[in-house]
Short mmCIF file of C-alpha atoms (C1' of nucleotides) in Angstrom, two decimals:
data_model
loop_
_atom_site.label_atom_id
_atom_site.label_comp_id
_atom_site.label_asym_id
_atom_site.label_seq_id
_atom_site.Cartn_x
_atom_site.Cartn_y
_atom_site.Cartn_z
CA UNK A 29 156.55 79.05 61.75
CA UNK A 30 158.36 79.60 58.16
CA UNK A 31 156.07 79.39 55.56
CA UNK A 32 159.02 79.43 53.05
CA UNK A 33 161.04 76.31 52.63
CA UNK A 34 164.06 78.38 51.94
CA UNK A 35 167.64 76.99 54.45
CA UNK A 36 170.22 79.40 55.11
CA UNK A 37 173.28 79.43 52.62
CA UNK A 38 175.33 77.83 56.39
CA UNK A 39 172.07 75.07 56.51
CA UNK A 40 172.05 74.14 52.91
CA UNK A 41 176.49 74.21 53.15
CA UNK A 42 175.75 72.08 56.35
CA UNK A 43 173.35 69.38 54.66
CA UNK A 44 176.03 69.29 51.57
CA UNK A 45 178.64 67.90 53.30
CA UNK A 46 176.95 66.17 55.35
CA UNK A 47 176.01 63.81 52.55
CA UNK A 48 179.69 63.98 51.01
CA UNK A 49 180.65 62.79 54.73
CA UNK A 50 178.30 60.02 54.07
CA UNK A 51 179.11 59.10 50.75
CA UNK A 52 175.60 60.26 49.83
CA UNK A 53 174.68 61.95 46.41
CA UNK A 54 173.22 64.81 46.28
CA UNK A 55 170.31 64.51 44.26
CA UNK A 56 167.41 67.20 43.44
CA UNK A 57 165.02 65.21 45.53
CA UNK A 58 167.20 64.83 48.54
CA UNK A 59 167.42 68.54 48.89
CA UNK A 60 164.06 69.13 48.38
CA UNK A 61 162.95 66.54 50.97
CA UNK A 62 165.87 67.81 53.44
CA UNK A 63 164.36 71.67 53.21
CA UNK A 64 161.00 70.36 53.33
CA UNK A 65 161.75 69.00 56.87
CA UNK A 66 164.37 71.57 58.23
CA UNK A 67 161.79 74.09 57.38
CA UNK A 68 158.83 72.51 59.16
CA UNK A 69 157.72 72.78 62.72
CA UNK A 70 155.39 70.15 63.34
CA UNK A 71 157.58 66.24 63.07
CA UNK A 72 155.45 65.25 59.63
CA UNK A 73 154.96 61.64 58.70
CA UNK A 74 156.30 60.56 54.95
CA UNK A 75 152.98 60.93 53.69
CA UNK A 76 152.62 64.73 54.71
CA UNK A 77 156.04 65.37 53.32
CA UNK A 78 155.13 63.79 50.23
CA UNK A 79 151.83 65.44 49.98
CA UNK A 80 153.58 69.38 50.54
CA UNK A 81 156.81 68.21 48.37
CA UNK A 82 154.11 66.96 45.27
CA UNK A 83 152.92 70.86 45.10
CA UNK A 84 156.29 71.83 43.70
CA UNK A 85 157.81 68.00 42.49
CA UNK A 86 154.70 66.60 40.99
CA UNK A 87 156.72 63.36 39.81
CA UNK A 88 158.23 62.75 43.70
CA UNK A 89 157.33 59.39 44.62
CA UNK A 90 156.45 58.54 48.20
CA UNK A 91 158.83 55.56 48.27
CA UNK A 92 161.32 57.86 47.03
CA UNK A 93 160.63 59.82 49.99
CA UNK A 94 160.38 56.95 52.59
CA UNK A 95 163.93 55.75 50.75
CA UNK A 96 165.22 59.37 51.79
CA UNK A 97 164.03 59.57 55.04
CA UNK A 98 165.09 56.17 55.92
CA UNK A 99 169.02 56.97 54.38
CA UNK A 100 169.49 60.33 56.57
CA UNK A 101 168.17 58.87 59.54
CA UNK A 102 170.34 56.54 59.42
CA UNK A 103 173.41 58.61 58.92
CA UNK A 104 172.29 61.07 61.75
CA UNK A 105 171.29 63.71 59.45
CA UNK A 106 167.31 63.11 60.82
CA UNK A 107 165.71 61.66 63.53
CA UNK A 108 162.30 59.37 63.83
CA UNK A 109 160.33 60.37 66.70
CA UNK A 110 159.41 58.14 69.32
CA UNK A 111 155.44 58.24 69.23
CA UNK A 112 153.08 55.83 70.27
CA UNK A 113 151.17 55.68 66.65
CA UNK A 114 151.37 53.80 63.67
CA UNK A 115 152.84 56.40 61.47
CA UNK A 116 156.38 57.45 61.51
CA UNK A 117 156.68 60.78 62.62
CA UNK A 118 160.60 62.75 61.16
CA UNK A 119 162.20 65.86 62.57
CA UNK A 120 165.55 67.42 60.75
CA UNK A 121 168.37 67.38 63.41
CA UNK A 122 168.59 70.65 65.63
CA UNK A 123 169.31 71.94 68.89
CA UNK A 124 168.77 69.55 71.62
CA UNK A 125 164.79 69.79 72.47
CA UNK A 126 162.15 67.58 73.91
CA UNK A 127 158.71 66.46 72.65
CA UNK A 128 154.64 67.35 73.53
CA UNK A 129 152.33 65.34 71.82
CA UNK A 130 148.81 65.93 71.77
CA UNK A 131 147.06 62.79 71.88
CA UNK A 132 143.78 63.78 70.14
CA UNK A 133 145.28 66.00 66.99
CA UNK A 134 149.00 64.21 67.39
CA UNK A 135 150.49 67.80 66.54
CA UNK A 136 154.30 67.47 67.94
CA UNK A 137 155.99 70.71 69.21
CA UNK A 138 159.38 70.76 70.72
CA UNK A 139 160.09 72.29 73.98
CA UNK A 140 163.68 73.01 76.09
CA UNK A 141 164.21 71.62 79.08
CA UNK A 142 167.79 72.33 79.72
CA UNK A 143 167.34 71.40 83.46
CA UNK A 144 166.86 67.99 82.20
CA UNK A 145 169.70 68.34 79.52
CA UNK A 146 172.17 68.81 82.39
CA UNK A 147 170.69 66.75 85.17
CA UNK A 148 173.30 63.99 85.91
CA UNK A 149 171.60 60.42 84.71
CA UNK A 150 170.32 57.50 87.65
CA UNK A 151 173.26 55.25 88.38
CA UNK A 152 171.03 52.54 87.00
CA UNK A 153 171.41 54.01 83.54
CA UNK A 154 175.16 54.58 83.99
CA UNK A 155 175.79 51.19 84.25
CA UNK A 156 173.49 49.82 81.27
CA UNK A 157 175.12 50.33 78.15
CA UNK A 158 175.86 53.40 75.81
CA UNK A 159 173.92 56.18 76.15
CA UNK A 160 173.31 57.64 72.59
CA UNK A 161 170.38 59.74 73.51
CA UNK A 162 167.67 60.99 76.15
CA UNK A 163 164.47 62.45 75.56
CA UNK A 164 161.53 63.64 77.34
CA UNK A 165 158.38 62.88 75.63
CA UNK A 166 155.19 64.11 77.19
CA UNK A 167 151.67 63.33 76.26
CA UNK A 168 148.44 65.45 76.79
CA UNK A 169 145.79 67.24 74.76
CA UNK A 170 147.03 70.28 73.15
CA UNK A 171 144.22 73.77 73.85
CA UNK A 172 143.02 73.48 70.76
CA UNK A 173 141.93 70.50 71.31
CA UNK A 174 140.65 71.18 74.39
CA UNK A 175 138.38 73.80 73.14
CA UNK A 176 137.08 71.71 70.09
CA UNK A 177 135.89 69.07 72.58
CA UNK A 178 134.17 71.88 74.80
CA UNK A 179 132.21 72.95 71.50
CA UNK A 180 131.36 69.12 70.75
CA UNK B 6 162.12 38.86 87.54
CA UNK B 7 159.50 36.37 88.00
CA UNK B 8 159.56 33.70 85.41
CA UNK B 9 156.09 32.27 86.49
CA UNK B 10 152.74 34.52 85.34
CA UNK B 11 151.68 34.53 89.09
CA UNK B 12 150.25 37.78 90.05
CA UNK B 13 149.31 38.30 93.98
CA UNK B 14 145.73 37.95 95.19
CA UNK B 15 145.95 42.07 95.42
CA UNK B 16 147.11 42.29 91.79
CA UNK B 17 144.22 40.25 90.79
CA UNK B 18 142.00 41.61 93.04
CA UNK B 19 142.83 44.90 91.42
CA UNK B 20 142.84 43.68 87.78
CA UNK B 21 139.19 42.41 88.56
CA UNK B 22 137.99 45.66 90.08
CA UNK B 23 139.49 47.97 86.78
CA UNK B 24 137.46 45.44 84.68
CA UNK B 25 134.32 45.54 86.54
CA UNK B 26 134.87 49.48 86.77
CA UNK B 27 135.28 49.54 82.87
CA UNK B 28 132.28 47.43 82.32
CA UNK B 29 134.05 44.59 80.90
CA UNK B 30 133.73 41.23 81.35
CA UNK B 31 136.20 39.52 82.64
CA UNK B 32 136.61 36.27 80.01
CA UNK B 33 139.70 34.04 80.81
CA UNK B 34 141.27 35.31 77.57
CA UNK B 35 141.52 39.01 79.32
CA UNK B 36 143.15 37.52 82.27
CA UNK B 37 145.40 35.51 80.69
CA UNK B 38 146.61 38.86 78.76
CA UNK B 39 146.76 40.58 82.09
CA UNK B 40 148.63 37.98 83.68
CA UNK B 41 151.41 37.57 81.58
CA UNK B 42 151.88 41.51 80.61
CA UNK B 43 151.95 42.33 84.19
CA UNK B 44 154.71 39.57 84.54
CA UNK B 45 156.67 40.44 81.85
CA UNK B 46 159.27 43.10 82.49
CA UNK B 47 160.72 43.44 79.04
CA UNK B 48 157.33 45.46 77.39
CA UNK B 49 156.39 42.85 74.98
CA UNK B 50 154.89 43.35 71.46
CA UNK B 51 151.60 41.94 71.37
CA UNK B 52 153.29 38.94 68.53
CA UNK B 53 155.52 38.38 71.30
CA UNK B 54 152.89 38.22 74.12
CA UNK B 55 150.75 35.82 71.92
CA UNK B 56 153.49 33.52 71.36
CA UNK B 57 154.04 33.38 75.17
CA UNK B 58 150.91 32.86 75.79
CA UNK B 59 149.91 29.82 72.88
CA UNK B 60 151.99 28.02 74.90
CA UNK B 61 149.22 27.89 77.79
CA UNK B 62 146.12 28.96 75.36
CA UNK B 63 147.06 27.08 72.92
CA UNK B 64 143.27 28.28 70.92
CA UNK B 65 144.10 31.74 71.97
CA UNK B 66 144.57 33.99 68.73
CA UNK B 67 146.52 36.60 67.51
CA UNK B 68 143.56 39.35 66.79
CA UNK B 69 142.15 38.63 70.56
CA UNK B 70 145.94 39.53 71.94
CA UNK B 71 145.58 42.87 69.78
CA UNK B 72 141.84 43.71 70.56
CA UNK B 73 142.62 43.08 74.18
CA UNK B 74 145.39 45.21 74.36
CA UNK B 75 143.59 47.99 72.60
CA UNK B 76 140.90 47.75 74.80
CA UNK B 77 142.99 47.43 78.54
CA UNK B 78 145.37 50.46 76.97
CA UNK B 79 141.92 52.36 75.90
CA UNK B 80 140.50 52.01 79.60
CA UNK B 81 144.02 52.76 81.13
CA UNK B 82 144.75 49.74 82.38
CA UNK B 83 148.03 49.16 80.38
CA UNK B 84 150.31 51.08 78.30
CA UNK B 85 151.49 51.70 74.80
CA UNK B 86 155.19 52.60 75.39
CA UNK B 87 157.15 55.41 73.22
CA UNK B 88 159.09 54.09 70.49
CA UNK B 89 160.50 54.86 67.30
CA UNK B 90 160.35 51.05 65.89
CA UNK B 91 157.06 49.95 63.79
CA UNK B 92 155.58 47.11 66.05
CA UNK B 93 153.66 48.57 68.93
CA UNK B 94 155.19 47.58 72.65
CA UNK B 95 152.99 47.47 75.82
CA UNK B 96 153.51 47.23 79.63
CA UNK B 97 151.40 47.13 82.77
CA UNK B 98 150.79 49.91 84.71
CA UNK B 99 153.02 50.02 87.32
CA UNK B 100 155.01 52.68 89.32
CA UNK B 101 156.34 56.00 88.00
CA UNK B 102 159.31 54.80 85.55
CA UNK B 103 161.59 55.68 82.57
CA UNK B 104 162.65 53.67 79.56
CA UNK B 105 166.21 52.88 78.21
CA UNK B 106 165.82 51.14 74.93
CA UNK B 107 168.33 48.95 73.14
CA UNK B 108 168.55 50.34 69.71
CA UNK B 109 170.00 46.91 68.83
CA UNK B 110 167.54 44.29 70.40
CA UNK B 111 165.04 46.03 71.18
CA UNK B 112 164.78 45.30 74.73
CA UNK B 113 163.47 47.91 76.37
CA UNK B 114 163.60 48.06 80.31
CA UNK B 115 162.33 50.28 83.27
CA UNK B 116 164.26 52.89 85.64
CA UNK B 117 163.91 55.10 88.66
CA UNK B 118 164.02 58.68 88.11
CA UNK B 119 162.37 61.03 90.76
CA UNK B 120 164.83 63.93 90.52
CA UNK B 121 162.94 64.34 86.69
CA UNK B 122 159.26 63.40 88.41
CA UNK B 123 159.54 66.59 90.94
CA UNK B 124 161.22 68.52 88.83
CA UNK B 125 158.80 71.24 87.43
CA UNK B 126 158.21 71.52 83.82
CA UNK B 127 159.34 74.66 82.32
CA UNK B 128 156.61 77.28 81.51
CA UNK B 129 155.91 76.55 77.72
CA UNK B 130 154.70 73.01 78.47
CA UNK B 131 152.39 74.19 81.07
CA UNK B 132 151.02 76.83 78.74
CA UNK B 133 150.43 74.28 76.05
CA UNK B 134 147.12 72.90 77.41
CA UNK B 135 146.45 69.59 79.70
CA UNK B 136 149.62 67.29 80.29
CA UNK B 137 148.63 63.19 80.82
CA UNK B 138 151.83 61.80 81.38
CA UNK B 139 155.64 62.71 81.26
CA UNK B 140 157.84 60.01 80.30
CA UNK B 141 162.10 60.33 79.64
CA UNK B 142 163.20 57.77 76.67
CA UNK B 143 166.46 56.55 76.63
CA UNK B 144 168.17 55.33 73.26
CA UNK B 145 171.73 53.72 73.92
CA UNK B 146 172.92 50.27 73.13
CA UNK B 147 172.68 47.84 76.40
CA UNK B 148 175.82 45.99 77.26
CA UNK B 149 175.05 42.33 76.29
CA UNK B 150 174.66 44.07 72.43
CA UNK B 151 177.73 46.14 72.83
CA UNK B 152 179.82 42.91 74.04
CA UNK B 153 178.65 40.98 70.87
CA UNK B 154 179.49 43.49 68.71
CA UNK B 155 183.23 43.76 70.05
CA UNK B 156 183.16 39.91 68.94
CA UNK B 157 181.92 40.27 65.64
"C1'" DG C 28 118.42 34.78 77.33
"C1'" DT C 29 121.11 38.93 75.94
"C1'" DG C 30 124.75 40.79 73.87
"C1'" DC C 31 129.76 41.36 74.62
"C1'" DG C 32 134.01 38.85 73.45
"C1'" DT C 33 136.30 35.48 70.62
"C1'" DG C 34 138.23 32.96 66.57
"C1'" DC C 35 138.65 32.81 61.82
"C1'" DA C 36 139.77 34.79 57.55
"C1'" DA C 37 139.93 38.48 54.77
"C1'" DA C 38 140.99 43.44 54.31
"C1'" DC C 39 143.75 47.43 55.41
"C1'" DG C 40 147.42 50.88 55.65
"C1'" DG C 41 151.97 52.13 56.23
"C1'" DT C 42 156.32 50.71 54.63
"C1'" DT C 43 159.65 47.99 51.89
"C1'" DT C 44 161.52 45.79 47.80
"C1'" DG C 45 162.75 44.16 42.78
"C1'" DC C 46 163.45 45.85 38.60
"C1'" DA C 47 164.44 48.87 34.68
"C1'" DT C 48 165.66 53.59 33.74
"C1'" DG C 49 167.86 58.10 34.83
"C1'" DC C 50 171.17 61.18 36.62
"C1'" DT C 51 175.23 62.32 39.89
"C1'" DT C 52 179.83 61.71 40.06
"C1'" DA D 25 181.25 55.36 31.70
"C1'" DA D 26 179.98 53.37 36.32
"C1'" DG D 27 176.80 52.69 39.61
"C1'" DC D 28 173.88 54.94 43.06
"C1'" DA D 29 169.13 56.96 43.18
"C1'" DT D 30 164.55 57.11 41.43
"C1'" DG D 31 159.80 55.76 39.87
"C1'" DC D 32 156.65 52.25 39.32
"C1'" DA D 33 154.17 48.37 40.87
"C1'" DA D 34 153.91 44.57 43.54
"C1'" DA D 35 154.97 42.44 47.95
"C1'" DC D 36 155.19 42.70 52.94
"C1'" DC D 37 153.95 42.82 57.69
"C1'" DG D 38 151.75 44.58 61.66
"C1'" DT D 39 147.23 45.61 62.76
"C1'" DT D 40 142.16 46.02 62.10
"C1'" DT D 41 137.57 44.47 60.80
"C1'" DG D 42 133.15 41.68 59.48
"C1'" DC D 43 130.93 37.83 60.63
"C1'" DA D 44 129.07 33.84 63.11
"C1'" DC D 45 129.55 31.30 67.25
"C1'" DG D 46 130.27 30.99 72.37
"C1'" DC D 47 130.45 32.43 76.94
"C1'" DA D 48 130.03 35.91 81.00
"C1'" DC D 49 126.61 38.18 82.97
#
DNA sequence: GTGCGTGCAAACGGTTTGCATGCTT
DNA sequence: AAGCATGCAAACCGTTTGCACGCAC
């Protein structure tokens, strides 16, 4: 887990044109929020990003950063996580993974599952529409967790 | 699909025994609830359910549809479903399925998909403490949405 | 009769929006 | 210079909660 929010020069190249692509400017608070996200591990909600992104951008605003979110997830550059809580959970685009979600702490981690990446679909699904994409989401209680409620 | 909220005597029989093994009391509002989730295959939101529902329980309100559902999905009875939209979606318990979800109305419907249900999970996930449930989520757009857009 | 479940209305929390100002292009 | 992006504050909408009454047990 980085500790640094610090992209690669290729990353940081990457995210700059894909904004140009979108006809997006690239503003000091985009990139900010952008490396906030590629650089963390654990799918945080606007609120966390906002909190970590206020320790260096003290005048970041959280609509500012729901405005943000909301813009590169809808040009592909992000993706909201499908979760079963009220909060919106983000994740920076990356190599093709799956979800765990622990139901007690609601810490996401991604796992790969390439037997599932190239299983051929159910005819069922073949025939239903456009398939844009498939994910495996599975819920449980992480062993953290598991030990805290042993201790309780 | 069943357009009448008519479960069978075993269905009922069923619902009755999960209350009773819950400790809750089984109030004509809860049935109601039960009735017309576990007939409904498109994993109505509970604004969507309520509306359905006025139509029989006309005094039935809004905050009863969500405490209700909170409650059956606390107990097990019912699910929340995976999704990446802000109003909360629900479904019956029923047998081992998937979900392909219409990115452009929403409708979200069930498949079949045992090749993924045997399948074992890959070693990180079963390091990762205790796993509830495993669940693939489809995003696509269905055909009816992909046929109005073409004439747009 | 006891106390859980319901309806009502008000509060809540996450998210969105209108507007004036600032900064990228 | 032109207009998209931001910050602020207020609105919004789905959901939750406190309270008094009603109904299942």
């Amino acid at each position: 887990m980085p500790k640094s929010n610090i992209l690669t020069t290729g990353q940081e190249d990457a995210f700059e044109k894909a904004c140009r692509d979108a006809g997006l400017r690239l503003t000091h608070q985009r990139l900010e929020i952008y490396r906030q996200l590629a650089t963390s591990t654990d799918h945080p909600s606007a609120e966390t990003l906002h909190q970590r992104l206020r320790r260096d951008n003290p005048t970041l605003s959280l609509d500012t950063v729901y405005r943000t979110l909301a813009v590169f997830a809808h040009h592909g550059i992000i993706n909201k996580v499908e979760t079963v809580e009220s909060q919106s959970r983000f994740e920076a685009k990356r190599m093709r993974h799956h979800h765990l979600i622990c139901s007690r702490c609601k810490e996401i981690i991604d796992f790969q599952w390439h037997h599932i990446d190239e299983a051929p679909l159910p005819e069922e699904t073949r025939t239903w529409g456009r398939i844009d994409n498939k994910n495996v989401v599975i819920y449980g209680v992480c062993n953290k967790c598991l030990e805290a409620k042993k201790a309780s």
